PDB file of C-alpha atoms in Angstrom:
ATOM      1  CA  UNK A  16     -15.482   5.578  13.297  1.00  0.00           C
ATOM      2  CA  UNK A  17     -12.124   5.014  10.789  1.00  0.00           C
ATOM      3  CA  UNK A  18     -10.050   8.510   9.849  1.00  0.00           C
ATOM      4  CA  UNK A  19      -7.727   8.165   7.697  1.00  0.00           C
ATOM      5  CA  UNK A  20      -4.960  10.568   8.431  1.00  0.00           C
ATOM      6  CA  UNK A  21      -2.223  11.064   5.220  1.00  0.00           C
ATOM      7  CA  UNK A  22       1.605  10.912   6.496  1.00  0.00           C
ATOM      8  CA  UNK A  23       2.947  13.967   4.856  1.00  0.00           C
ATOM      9  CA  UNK A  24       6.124  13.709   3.019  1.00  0.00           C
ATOM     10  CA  UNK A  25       6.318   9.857   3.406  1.00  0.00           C
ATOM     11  CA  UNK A  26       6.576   8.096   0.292  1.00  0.00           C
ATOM     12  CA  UNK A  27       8.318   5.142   2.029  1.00  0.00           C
ATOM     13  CA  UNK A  28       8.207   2.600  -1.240  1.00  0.00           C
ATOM     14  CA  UNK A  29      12.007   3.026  -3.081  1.00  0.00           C
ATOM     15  CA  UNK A  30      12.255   5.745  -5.753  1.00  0.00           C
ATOM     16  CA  UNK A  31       9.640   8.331  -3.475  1.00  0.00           C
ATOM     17  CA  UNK A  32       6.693   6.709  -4.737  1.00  0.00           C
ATOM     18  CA  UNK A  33       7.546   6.466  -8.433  1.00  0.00           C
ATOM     19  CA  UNK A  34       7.941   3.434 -10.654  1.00  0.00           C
ATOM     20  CA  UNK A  35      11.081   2.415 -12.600  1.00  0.00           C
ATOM     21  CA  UNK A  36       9.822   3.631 -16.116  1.00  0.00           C
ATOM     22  CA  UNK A  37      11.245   6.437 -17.659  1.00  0.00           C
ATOM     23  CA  UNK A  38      11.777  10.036 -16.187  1.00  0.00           C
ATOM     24  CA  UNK A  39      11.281  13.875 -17.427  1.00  0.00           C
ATOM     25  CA  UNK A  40      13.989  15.299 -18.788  1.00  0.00           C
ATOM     26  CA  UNK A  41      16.147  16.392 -15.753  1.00  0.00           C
ATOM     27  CA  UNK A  42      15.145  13.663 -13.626  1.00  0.00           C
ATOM     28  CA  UNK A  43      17.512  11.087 -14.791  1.00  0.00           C
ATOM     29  CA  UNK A  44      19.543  10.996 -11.000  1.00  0.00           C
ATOM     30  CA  UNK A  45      22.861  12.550 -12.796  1.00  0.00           C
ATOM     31  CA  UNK A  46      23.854  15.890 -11.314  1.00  0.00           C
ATOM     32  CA  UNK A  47      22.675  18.471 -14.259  1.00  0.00           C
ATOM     33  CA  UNK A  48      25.512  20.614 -15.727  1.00  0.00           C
ATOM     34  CA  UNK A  49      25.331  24.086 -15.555  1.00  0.00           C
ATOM     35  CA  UNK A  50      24.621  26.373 -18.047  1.00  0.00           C
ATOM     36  CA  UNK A  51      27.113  28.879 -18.234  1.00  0.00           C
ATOM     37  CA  UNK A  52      31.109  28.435 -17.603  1.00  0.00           C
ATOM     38  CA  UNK A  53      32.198  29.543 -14.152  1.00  0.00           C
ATOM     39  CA  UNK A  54      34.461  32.478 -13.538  1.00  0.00           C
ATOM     40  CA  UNK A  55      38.435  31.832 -13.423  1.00  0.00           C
ATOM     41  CA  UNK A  56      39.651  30.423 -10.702  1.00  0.00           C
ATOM     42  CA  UNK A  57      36.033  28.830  -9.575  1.00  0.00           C
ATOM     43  CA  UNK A  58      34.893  25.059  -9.837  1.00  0.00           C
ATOM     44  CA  UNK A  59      31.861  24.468 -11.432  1.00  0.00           C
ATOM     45  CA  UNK A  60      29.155  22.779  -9.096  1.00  0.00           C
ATOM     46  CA  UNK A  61      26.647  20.700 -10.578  1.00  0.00           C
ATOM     47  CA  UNK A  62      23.406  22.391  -9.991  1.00  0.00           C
ATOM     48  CA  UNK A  63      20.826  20.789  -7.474  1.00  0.00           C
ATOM     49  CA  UNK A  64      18.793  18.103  -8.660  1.00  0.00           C
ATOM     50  CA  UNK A  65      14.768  18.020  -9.268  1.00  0.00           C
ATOM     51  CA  UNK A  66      13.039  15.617  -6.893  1.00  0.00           C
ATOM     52  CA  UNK A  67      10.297  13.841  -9.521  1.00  0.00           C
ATOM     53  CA  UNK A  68       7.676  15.823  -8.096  1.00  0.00           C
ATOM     54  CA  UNK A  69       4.443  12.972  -6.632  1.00  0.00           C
ATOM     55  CA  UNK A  70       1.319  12.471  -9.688  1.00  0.00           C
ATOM     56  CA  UNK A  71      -1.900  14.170  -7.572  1.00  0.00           C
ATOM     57  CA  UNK A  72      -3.143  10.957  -6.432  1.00  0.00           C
ATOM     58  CA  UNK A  73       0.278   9.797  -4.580  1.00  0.00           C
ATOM     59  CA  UNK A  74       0.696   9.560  -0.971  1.00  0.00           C
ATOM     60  CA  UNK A  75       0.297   7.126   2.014  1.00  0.00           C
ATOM     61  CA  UNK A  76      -2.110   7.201   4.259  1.00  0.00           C
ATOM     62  CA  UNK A  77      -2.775   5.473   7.721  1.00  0.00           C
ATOM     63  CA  UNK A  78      -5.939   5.073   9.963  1.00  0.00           C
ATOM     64  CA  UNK A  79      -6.623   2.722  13.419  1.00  0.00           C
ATOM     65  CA  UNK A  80      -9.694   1.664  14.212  1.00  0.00           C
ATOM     66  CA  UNK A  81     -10.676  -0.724  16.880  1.00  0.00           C
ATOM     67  CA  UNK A  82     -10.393  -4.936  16.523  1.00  0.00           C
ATOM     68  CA  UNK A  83     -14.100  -5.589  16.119  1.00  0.00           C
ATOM     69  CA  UNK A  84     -16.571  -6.531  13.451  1.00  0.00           C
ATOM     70  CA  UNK A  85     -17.897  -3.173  12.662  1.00  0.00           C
ATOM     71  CA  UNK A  86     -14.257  -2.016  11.642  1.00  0.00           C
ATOM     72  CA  UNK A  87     -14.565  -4.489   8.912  1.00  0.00           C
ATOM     73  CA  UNK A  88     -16.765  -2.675   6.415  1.00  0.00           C
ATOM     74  CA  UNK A  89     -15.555   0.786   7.849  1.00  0.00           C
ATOM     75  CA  UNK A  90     -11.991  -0.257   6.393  1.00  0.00           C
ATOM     76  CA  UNK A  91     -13.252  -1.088   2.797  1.00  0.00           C
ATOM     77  CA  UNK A  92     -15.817   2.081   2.613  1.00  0.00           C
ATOM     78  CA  UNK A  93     -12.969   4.125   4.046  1.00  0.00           C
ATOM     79  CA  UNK A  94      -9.991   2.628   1.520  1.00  0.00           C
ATOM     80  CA  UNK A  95     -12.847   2.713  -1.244  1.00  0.00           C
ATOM     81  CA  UNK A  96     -13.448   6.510  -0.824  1.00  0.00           C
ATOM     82  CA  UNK A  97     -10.137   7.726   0.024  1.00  0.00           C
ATOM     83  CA  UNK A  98      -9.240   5.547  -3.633  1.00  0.00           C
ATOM     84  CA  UNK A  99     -11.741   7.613  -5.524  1.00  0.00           C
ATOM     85  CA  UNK A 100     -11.675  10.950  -3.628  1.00  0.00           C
ATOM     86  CA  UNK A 101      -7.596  10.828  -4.813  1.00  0.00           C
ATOM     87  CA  UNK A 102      -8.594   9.925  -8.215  1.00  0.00           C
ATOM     88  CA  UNK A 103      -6.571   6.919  -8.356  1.00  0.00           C
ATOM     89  CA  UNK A 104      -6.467   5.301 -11.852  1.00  0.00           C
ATOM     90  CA  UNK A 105      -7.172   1.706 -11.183  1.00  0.00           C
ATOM     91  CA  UNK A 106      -9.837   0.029 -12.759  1.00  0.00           C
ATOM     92  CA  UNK A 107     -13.249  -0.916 -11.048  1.00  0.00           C
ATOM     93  CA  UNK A 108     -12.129  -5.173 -10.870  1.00  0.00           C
ATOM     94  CA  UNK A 109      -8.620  -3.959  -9.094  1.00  0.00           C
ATOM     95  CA  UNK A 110     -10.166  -1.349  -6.611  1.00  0.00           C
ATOM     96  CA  UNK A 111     -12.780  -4.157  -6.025  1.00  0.00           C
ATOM     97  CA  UNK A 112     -10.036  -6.699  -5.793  1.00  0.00           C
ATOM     98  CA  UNK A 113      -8.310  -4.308  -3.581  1.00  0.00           C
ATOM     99  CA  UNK A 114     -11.029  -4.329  -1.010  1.00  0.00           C
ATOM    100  CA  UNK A 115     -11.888  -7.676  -0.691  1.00  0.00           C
ATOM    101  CA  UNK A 116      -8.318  -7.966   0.170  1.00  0.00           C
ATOM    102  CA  UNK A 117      -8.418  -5.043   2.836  1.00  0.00           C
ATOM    103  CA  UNK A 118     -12.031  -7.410   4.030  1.00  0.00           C
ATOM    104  CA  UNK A 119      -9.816 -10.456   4.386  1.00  0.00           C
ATOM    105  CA  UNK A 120      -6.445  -8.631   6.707  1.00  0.00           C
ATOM    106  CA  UNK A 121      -8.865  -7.039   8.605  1.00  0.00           C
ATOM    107  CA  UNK A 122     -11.508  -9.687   9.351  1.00  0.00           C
ATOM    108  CA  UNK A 123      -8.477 -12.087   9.957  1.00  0.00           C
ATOM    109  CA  UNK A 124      -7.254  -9.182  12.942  1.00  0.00           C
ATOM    110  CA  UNK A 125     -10.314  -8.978  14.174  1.00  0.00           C
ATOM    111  CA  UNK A 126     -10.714 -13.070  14.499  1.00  0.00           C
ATOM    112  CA  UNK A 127      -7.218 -13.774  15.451  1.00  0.00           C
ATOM    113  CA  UNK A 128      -5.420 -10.701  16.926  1.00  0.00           C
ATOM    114  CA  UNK A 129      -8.098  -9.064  18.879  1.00  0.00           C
ATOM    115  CA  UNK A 130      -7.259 -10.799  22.286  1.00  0.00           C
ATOM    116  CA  UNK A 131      -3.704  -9.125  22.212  1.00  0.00           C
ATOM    117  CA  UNK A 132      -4.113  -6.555  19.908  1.00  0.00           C
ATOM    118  CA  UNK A 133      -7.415  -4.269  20.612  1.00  0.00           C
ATOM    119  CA  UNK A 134      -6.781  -1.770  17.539  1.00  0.00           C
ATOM    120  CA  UNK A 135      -5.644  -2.294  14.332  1.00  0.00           C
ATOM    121  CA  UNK A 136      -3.962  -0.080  11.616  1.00  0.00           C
ATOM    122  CA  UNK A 137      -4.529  -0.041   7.594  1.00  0.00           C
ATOM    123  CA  UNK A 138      -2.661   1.531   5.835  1.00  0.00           C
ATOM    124  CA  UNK A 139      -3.144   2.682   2.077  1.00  0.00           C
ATOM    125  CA  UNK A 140       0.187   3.819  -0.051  1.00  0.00           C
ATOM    126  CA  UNK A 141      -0.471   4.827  -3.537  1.00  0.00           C
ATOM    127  CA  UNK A 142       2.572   5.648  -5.847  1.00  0.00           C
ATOM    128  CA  UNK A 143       2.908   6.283  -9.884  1.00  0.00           C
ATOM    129  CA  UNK A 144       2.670   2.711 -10.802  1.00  0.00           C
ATOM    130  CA  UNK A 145       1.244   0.589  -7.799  1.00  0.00           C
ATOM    131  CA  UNK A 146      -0.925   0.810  -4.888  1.00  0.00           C
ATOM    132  CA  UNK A 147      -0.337  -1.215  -1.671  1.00  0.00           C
ATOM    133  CA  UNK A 148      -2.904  -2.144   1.341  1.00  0.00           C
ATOM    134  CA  UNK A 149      -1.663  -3.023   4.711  1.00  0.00           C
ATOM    135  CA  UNK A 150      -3.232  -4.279   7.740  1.00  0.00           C
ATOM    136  CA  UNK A 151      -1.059  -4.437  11.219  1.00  0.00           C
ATOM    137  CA  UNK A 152      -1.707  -6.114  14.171  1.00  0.00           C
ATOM    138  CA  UNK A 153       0.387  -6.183  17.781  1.00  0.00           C
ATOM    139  CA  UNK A 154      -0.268  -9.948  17.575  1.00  0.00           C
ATOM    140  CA  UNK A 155       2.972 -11.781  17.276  1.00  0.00           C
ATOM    141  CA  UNK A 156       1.534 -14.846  15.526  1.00  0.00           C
ATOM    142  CA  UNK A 157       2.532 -14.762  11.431  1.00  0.00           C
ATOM    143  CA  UNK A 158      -0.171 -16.802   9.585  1.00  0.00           C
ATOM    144  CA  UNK A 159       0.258 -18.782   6.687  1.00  0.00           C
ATOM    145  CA  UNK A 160      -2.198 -19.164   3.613  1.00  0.00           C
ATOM    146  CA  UNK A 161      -4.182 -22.877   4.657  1.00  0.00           C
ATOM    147  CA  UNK A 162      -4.662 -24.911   1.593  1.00  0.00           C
ATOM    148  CA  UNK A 163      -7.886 -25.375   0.141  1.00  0.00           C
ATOM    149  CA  UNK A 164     -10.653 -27.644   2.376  1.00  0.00           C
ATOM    150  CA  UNK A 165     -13.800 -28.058   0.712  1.00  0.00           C
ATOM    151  CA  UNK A 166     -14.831 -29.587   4.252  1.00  0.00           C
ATOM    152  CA  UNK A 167     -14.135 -25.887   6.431  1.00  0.00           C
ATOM    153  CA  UNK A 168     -16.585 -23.054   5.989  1.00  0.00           C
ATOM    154  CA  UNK A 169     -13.564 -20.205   6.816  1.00  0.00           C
ATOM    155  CA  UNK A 170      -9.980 -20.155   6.922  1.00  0.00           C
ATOM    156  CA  UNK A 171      -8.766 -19.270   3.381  1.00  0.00           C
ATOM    157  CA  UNK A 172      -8.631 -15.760   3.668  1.00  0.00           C
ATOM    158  CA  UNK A 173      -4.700 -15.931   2.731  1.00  0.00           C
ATOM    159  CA  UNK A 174      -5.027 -18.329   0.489  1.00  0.00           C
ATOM    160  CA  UNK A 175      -7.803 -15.826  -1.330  1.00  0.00           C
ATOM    161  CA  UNK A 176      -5.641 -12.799  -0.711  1.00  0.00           C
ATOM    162  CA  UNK A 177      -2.508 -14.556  -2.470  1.00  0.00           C
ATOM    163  CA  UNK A 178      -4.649 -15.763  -5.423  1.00  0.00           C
ATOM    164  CA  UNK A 179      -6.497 -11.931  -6.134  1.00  0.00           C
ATOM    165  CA  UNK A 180      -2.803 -10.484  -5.684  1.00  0.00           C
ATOM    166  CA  UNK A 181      -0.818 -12.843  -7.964  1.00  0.00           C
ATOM    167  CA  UNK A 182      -3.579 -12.487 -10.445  1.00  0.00           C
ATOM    168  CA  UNK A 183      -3.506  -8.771 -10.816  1.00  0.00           C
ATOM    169  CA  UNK A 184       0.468  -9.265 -11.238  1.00  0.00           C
ATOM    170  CA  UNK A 185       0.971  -8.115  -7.565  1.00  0.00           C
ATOM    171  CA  UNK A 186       3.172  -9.293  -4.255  1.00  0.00           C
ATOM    172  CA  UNK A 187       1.886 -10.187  -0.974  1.00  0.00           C
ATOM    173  CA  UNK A 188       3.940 -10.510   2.042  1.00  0.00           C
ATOM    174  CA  UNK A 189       3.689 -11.093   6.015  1.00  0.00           C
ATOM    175  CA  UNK A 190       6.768  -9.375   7.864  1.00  0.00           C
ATOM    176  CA  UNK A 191       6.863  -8.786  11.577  1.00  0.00           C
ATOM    177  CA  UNK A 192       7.136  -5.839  13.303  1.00  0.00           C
ATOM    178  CA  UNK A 193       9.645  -3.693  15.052  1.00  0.00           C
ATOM    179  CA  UNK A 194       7.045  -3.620  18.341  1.00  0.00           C
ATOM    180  CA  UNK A 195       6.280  -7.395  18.263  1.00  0.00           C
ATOM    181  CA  UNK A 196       3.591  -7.429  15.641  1.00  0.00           C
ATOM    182  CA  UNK A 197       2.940  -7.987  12.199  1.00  0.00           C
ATOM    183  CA  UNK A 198       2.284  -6.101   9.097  1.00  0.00           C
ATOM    184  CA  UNK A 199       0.408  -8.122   6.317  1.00  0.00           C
ATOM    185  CA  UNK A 200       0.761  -6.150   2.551  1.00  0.00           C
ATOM    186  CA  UNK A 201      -0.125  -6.301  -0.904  1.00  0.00           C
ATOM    187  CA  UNK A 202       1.034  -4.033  -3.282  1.00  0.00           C
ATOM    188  CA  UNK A 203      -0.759  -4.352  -7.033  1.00  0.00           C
ATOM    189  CA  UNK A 204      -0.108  -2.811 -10.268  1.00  0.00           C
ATOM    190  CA  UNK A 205      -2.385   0.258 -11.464  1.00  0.00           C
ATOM    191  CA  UNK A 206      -1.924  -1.147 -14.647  1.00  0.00           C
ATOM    192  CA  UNK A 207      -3.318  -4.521 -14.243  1.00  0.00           C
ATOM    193  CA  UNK A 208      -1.630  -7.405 -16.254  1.00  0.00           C
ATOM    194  CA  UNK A 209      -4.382 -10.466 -15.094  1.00  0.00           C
ATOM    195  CA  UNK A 210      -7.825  -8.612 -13.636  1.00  0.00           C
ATOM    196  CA  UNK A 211     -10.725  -8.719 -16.163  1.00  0.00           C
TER     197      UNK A 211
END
């Protein structure tokens, strides 16, 4: 069984969450002035700024579930509904793009890292602008994307997560862990500039 758990208050991607674009007025980063002059004798303080307060659907959200074949389609249903129960606005070819990629990390922990890693964690982040999947493993190994082999059966589950990502105008990474592991991440545009 997969729970997903949210981490409240982390918006870990740069800028809490939110894209570059523009902000609401007041949201700019400069210190607002105030309103009315100060009293002699007293230095005017710039008034405490607004954090840009998270769109409904933002957050990041983290679940384990054990290295074994059944966690595979337990990942995808679980990223699948926790995408529509948040009302994410991505279109049906990314959110189906997005789970084939959460089908390839995790099948590719289960089949490689299970030995020295019995559980695995996703991990779904949603801001503004972008959405980002991760799958980590304790297994210190860092794969690389194999090239195509018409001649193998399996094996290009990289190669097939790099292709979906750079089409939707996205970035996929593999980056080791603090603990040993590795954490293997895409992060793709709501607004898709290549899915059909």
């Amino acid at each position: 069984m997969v729970t997903i758990e949210r981490k409240d208050g982390d918006r870990t991607m740069e800028n809490q969450g939110r894209g570059p674009g523009p902000r609401p007025e007041g949201e700019t980063g400069a210190p607002s002035e105030p309103s009315e002059t100060p009293p002699a004798g007293r230095v005017p303080q710039p008034l405490p700024q607004a954090m840009p307060q998270p769109l409904p659907y933002e957050g990041v959200w983290r679940f384990t579930a054990p290295a074994e074949d059944a966690s595979v389609p337990q990942a995808r249903h679980a990223v699948r509904d926790l995408l529509y129960r948040q009302g994410v606005p991505a279109s049906d070819d990314l959110v189906q793009g997005l789970l084939l990629i959460v089908s390839e990390l995790v099948t590719n922990a289960v089949r490689h890292a299970a030995l020295l890693s019995p559980m695995l964690a996703v991990e779904v982040a949603v801001g503004a602008e972008w959405v980002r999947v991760s799958v980590e493993d304790d297994h210190p190994y860092r794969p690389t994307a194999l090239e195509a082999d018409h001649g193998r059966t399996g094996g290009r589950g990289l190669l097939l997560v790099g292709e979906i990502t750079r089409e939707a105008g996205g970035v996929c990474e593999v980056e080791h862990t603090s603990s040993g592991g590795k954490v293997i991440w895409a992060a793709l545009p709501l607004k898709s500039v290549g899915m059909r």
